[in-house]
Coordinates of C-alpha atoms and ligand atoms in Angstrom, one line a residue:
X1 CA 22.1 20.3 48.4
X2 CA 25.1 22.6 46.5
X3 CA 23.5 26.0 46.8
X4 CA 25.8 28.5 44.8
X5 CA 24.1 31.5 47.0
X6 CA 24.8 29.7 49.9
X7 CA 27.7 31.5 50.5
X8 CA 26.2 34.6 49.8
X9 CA 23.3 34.2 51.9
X10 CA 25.6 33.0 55.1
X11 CA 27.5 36.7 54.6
X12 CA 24.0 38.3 54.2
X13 CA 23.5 36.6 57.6
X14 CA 26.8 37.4 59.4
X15 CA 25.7 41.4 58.4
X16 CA 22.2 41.4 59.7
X17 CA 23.6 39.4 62.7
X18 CA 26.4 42.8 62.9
X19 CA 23.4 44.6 63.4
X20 CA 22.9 45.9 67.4
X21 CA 19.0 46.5 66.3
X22 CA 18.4 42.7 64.6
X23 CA 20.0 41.2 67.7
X24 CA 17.9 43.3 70.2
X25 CA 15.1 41.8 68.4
X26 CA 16.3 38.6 68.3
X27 CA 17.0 38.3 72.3
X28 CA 13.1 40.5 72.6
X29 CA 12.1 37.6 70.5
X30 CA 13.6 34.5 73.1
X31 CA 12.2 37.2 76.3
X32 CA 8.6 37.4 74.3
X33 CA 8.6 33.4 74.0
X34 CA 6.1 33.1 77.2
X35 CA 3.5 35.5 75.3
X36 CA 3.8 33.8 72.1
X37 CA 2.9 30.8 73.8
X38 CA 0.0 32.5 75.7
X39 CA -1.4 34.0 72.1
X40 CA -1.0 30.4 70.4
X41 CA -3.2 28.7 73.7
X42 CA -5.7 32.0 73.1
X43 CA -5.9 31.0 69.4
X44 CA -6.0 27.4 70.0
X45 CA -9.1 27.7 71.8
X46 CA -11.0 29.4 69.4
X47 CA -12.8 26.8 67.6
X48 CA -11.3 27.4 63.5
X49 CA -13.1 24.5 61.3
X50 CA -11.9 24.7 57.7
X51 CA -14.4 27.4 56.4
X52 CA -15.7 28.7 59.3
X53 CA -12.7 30.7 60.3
X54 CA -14.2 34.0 61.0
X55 CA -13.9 33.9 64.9
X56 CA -10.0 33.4 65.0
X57 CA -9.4 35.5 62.1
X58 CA -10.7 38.1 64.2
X59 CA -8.6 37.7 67.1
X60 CA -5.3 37.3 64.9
X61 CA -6.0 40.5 62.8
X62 CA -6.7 42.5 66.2
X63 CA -3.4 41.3 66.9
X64 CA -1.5 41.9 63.9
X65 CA -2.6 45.3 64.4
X66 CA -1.7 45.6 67.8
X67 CA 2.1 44.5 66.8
X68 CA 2.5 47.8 64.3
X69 CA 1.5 46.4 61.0
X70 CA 0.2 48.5 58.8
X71 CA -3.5 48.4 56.8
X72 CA -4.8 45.1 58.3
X73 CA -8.0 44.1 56.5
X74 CA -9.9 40.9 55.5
X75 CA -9.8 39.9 52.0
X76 CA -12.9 38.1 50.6
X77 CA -12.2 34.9 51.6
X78 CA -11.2 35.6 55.1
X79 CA -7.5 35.7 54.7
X80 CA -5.6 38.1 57.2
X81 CA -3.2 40.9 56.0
X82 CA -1.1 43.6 56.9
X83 CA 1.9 45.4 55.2
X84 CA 5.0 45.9 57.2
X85 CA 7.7 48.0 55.3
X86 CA 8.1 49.5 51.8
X87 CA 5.2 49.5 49.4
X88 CA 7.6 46.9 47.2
X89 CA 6.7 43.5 46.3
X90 CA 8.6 41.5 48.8
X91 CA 7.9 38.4 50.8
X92 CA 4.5 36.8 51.4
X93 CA 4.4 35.5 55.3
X94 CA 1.2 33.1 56.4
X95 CA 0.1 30.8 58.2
X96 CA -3.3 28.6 58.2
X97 CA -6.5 29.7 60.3
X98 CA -8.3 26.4 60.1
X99 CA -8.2 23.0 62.3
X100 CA -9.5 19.7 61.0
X101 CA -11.1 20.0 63.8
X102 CA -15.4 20.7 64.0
X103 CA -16.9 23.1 65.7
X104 CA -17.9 20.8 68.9
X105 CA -14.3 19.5 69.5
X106 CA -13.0 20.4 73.2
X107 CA -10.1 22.5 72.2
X108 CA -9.4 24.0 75.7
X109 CA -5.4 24.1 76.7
X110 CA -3.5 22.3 79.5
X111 CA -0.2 21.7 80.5
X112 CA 1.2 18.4 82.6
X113 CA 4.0 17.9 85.2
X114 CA 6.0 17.6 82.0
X115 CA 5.5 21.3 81.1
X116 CA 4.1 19.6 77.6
X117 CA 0.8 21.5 76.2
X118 CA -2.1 19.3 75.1
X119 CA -4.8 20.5 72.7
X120 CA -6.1 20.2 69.1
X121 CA -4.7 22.6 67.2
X122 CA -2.2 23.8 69.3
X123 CA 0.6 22.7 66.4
X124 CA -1.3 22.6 63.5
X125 CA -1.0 25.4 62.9
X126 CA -1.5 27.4 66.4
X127 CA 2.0 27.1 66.7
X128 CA 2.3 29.2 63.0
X129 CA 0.0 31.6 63.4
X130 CA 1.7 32.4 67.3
X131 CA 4.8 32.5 65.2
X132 CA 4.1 34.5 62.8
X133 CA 2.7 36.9 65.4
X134 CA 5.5 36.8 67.4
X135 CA 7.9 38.1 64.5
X136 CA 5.4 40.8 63.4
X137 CA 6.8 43.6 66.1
X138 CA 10.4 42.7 65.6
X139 CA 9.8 43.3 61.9
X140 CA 8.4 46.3 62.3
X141 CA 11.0 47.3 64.3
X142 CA 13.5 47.0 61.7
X143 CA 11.0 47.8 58.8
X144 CA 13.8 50.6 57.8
X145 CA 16.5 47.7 56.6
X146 CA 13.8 46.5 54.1
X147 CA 14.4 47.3 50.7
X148 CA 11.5 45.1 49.9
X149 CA 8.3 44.6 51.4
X150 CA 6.4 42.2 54.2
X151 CA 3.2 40.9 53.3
X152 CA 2.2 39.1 56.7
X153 CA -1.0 37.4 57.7
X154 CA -2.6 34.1 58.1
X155 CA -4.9 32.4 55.3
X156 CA -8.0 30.0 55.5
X157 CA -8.8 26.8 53.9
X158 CA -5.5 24.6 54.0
X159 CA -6.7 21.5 56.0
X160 CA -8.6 18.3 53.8
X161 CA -11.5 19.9 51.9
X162 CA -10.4 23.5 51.7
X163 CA -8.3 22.5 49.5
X164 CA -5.9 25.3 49.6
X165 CA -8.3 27.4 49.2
X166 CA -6.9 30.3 51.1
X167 CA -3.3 29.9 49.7
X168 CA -4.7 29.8 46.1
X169 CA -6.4 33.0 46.2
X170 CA -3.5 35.1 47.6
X171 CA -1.7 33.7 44.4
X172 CA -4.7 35.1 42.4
X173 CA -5.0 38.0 43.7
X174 CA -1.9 39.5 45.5
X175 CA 0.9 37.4 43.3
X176 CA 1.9 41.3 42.4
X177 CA 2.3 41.8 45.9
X178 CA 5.4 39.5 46.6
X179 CA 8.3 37.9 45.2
X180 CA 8.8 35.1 47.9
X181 CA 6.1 33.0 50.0
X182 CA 6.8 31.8 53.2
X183 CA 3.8 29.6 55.6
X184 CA 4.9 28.6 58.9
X185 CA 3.1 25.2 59.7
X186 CA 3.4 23.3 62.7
X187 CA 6.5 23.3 64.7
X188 CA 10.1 21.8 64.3
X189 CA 12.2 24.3 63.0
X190 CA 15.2 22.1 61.8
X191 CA 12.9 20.9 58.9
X192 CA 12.3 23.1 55.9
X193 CA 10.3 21.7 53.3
X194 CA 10.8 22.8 49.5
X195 CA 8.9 19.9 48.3
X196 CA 5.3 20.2 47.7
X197 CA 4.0 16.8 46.5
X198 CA 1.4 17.0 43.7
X199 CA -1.7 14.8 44.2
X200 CA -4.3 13.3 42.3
X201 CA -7.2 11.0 44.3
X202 CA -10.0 9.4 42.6
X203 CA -13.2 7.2 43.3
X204 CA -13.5 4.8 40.3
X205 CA -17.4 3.5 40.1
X206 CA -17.4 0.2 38.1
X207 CA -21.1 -0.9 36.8
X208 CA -22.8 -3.7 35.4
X209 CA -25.7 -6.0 34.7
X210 CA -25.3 -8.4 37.9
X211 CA -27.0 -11.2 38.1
X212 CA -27.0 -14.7 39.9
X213 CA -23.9 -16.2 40.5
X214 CA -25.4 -19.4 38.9
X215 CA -27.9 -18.7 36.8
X216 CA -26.4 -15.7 34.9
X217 CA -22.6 -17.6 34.9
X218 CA -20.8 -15.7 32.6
X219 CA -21.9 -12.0 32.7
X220 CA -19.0 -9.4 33.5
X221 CA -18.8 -8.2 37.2
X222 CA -18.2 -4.7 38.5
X223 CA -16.5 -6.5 41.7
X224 CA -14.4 -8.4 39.2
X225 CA -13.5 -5.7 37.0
X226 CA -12.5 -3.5 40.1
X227 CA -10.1 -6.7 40.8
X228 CA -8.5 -6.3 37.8
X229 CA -7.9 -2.4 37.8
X230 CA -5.9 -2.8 41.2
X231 CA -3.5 -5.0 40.3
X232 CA -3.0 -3.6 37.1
X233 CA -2.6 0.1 39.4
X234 CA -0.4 -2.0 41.9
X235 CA 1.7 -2.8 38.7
X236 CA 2.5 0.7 37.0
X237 CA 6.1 1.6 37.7
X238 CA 6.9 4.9 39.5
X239 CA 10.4 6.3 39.9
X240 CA 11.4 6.2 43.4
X241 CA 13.2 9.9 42.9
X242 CA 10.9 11.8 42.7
X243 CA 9.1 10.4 44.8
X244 CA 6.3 8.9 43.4
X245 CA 3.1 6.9 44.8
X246 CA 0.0 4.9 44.1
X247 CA -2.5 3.2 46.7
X248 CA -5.7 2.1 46.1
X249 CA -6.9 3.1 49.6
X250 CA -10.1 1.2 49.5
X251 CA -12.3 -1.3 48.0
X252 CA -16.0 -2.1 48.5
X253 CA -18.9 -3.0 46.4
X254 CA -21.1 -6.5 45.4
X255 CA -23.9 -7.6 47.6
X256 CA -23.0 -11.0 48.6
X257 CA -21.3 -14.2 47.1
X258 CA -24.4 -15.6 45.3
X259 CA -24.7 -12.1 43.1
X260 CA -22.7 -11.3 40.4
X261 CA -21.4 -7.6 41.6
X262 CA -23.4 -5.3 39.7
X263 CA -21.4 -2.2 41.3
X264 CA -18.3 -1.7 42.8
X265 CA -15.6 1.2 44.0
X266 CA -11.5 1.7 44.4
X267 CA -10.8 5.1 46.2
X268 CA -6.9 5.8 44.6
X269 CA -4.7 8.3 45.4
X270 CA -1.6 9.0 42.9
X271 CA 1.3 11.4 44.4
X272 CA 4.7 12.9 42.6
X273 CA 7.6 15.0 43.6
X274 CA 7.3 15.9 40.2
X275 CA 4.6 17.5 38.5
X276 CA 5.5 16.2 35.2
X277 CA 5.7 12.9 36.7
X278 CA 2.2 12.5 38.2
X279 CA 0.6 14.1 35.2
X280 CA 1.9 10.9 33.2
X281 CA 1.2 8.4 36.1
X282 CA -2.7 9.5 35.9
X283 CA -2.8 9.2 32.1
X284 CA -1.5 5.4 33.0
X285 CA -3.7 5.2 35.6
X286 CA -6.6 6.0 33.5
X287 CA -5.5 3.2 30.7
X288 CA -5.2 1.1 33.4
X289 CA -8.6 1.0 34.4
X290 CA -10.1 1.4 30.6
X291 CA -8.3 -1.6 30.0
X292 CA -8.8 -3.4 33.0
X293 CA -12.7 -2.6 32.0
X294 CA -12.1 -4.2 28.7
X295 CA -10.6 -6.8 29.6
X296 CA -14.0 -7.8 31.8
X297 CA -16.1 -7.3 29.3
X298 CA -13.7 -9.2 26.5
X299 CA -13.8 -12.4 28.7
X300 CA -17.3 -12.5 29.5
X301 CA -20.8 -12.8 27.5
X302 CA -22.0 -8.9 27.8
X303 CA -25.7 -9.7 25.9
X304 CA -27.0 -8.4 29.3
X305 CA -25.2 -5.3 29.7
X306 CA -21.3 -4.4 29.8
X307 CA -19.4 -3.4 32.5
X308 CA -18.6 0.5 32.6
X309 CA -16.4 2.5 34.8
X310 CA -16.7 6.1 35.6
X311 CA -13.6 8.4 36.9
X312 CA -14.2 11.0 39.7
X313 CA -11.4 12.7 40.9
X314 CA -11.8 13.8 44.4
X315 CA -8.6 16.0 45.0
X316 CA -6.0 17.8 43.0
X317 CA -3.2 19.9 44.7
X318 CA -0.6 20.9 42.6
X319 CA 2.9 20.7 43.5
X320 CA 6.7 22.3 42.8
X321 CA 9.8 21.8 44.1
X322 CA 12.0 24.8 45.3
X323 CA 15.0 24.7 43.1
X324 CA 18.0 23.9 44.7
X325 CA 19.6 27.1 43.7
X326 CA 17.1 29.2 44.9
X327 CA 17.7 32.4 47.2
X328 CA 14.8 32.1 49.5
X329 CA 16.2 28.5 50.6
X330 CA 19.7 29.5 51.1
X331 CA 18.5 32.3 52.8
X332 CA 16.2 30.1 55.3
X333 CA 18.7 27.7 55.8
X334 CA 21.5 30.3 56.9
X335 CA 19.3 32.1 58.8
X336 CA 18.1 28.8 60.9
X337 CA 22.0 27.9 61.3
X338 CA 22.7 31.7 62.3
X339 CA 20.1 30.8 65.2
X340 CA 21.6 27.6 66.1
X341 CA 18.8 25.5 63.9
X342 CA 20.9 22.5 61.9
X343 CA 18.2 22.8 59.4
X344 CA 18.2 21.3 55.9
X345 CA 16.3 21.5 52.7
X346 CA 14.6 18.8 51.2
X347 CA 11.5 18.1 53.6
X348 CA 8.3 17.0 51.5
X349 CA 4.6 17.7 52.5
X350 CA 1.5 19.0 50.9
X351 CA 0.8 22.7 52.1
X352 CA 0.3 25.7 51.4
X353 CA 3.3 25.9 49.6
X354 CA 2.3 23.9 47.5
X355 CA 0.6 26.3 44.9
X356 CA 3.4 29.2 44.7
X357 CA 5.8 26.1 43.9
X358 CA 3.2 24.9 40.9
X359 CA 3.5 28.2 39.4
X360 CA 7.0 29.1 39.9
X361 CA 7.0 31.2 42.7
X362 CA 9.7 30.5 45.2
X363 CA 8.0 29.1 48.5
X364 CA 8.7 26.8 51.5
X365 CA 7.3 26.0 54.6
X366 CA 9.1 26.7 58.0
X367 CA 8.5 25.4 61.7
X368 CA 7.0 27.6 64.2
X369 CA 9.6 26.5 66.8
X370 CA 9.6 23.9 69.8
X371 CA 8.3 20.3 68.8
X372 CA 4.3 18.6 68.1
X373 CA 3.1 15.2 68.2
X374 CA -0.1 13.7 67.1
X375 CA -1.3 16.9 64.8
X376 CA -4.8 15.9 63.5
X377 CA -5.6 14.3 66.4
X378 CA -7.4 15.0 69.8
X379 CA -4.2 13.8 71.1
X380 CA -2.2 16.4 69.2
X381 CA 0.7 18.2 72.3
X382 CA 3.7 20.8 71.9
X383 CA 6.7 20.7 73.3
X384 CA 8.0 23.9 73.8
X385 CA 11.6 23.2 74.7
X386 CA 13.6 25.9 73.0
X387 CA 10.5 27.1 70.7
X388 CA 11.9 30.6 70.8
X389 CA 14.2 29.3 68.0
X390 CA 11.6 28.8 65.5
X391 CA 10.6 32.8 66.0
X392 CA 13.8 34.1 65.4
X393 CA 14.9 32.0 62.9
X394 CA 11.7 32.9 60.9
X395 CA 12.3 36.6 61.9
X396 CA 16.1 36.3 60.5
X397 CA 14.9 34.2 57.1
X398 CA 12.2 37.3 56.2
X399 CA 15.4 39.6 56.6
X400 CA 17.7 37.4 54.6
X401 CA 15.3 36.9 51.8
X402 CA 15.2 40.7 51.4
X403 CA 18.5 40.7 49.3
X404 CA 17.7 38.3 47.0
X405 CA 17.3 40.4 43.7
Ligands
LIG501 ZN1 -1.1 22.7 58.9

């Protein structure tokens, strides 16, 4: 991606790496990586369900704390934060508190032969918040080369049902606070994502008279119907740049093959790069069905009763895209390759990102450093080969971003 501050942002670089201080930080940061992995086991195994975040939060504020950063407090919601540096909007630096994970899920810590970590969490987003720990001292030990300030702390409410919760009420309520937002979640450090997809999911209830598959021949049927609106959703044409996607992810309803379906369900979910673009697939999507519904009832004899659909929408997340020529990216991705990351812009995924990028604010979403597997799962392990890199190149990008004006 042709970044015109790339250049500009590699010099920034090459000066902070000139710096005897930055670099004394970055090796404390590589000699620390042991204790970073100790906090992120510690955190792991606090049980962190997706509104009952509380316990964690605790231990990662006492923390924060204990690193040097200034007026750590809870906000209403739960969300962590301290202030390292001047008292100028800056840089906003998270990452998530809660596990899709309940509260009765074994998330105790080992290690194999392998030296690989199992545990669930201990990624997603362990491996951020132990990250974002990590870099909190070194920051503060360099607080005096800020020109702006470092917002730094770890939100609730990312995973399935919250929503975003968290990441949304920073934007409400500290947006004056910051200029840049950066959340570390999960691991690999060479991918930076500046894509947050926007999504749209629905449950589509389709309802009608029923009857007997004999006797009332003729009358309109929800299962039918339901038919109808799924291939007419499987047939809307999305652009494949950006990015855009339909699936109806499910399909149930009728009672059995002598009843004409009185009641039926399609669970959708519509996704887009672009805003823009998934605004105008669900207006499609919407005819779709409407005339899907029509088209039922046009066909059949509807003295008994019509068939009628009603729309829920079960999920919207609203999404950006970091422009290309934006300084916070440049700055990431020079500050990754300063640390011997080969990273590149361009990764898509629905996080926390995602709401500073609907509204314009410049975000991505770095790795924590080392490698995961199987994140949302039981199953879900860390490697931690070289994870010190994602540490310092985080540390390095909240520097970098400092002289974007
Ligand atoms: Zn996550």
């Amino acid at each position: 991606m042709a970044n015109p501050l790339a250049d500009l942002n590699t010099e920034r670089v090459r000066v902070l790496l000139s710096n005897d201080r930055v670099q004394a930080e970055l090796q404390a940061l590589k000699a620390r990586e042991p204790e970073t992995i100790r906090t992120q086991i510690e955190l792991t195994e606090i049980p962190s369900p997706t509104f009952h975040e509380g316990a964690r939060a605790a231990s990662f504020a006492e923390r924060l704390s204990a690193a040097g950063v200034q007026d750590v407090h809870l906000d209403d919601q739960g969300n962590v934060l301290g202030w390292i540096g001047p008292k100028v909007p800056g840089l906003l630096l998270t990452a998530h508190l809660d596990t899709v994970f309940d509260q009765d899920t074994d998330v105790s810590v080992h290690q194999d032969e392998q030296g690989i970590y199992h545990g669930a969490g201990i990624v997603d987003d362990d491996r951020g918040l132990a990250a974002v720990l990590a870099v909190a001292p070194s920051l503060v030990a360099v607080q005096d080369l800020l020109t702006h300030g470092i917002l730094i702390g770890a939100n609730v409410r990312e995973e399935g049902k919250g929503d975003l919760g968290g990441s949304r009420y920073l934007l409400e309520h500290e947006a004056e606070h910051f200029r840049n937002f950066i959340t570390v979640d999960g691991s690999a450090p060479e991918r930076i994502v500046t894509i947050g997809p926007a999504c749209a999911s629905f449950i589509v209830t389709f309802s009608g008279p029923g009857g007997h598959a004999y006797g009332n021949f003729g009358r309109p049927s929800a299962v039918h119907a339901a038919a109808r609106a799924t291939v007419a959703i499987t047939d809307l044409e999305v652009p494949g740049d950006p990015k855009t996607i339909w699936n109806v992810g499910a399909i149930r309803g009728g009672v059995t093959e002598t009843s004409i379906a009185y009641s039926a369900q399609i669970e959708v979910d519509l996704r887009s790069n672009e805003q823009s673009v998934l605004d105008d697939l669900v207006v499609r999507f919407r005819a779709a069905v409407d005339a899907a519904v029509a088209e039922e009832n046009r066909l059949r004899d509807t003295s008994a009763g019509e068939i009628t659909a009603t729309m829920v929408q079960t999920c919207t997340i609203p999404g950006g895209t970091l422009p290309s020529e934006s300084g916070l990216g440049a700055a990431a991705e020079a500050a990754l390759r300063a640390v011997g990351v080969e990273a590149a812009l361009g990764g898509a995924a629905t996080t926390d990102a995602n709401i500073p990028l609907s509204l314009g604010v410049p975000a991505l979403c770095l790795g924590g450093g080392g490698h995961g597997q199987n994140e949302h799962s039981t199953e879900e392990l860390f490697d931690p080969t070289d994870s010190h890199l994602g540490p310092q190149g985080i540390f390095l990008t909240a520097l970098a971003q400092d002289g974007e004006d």
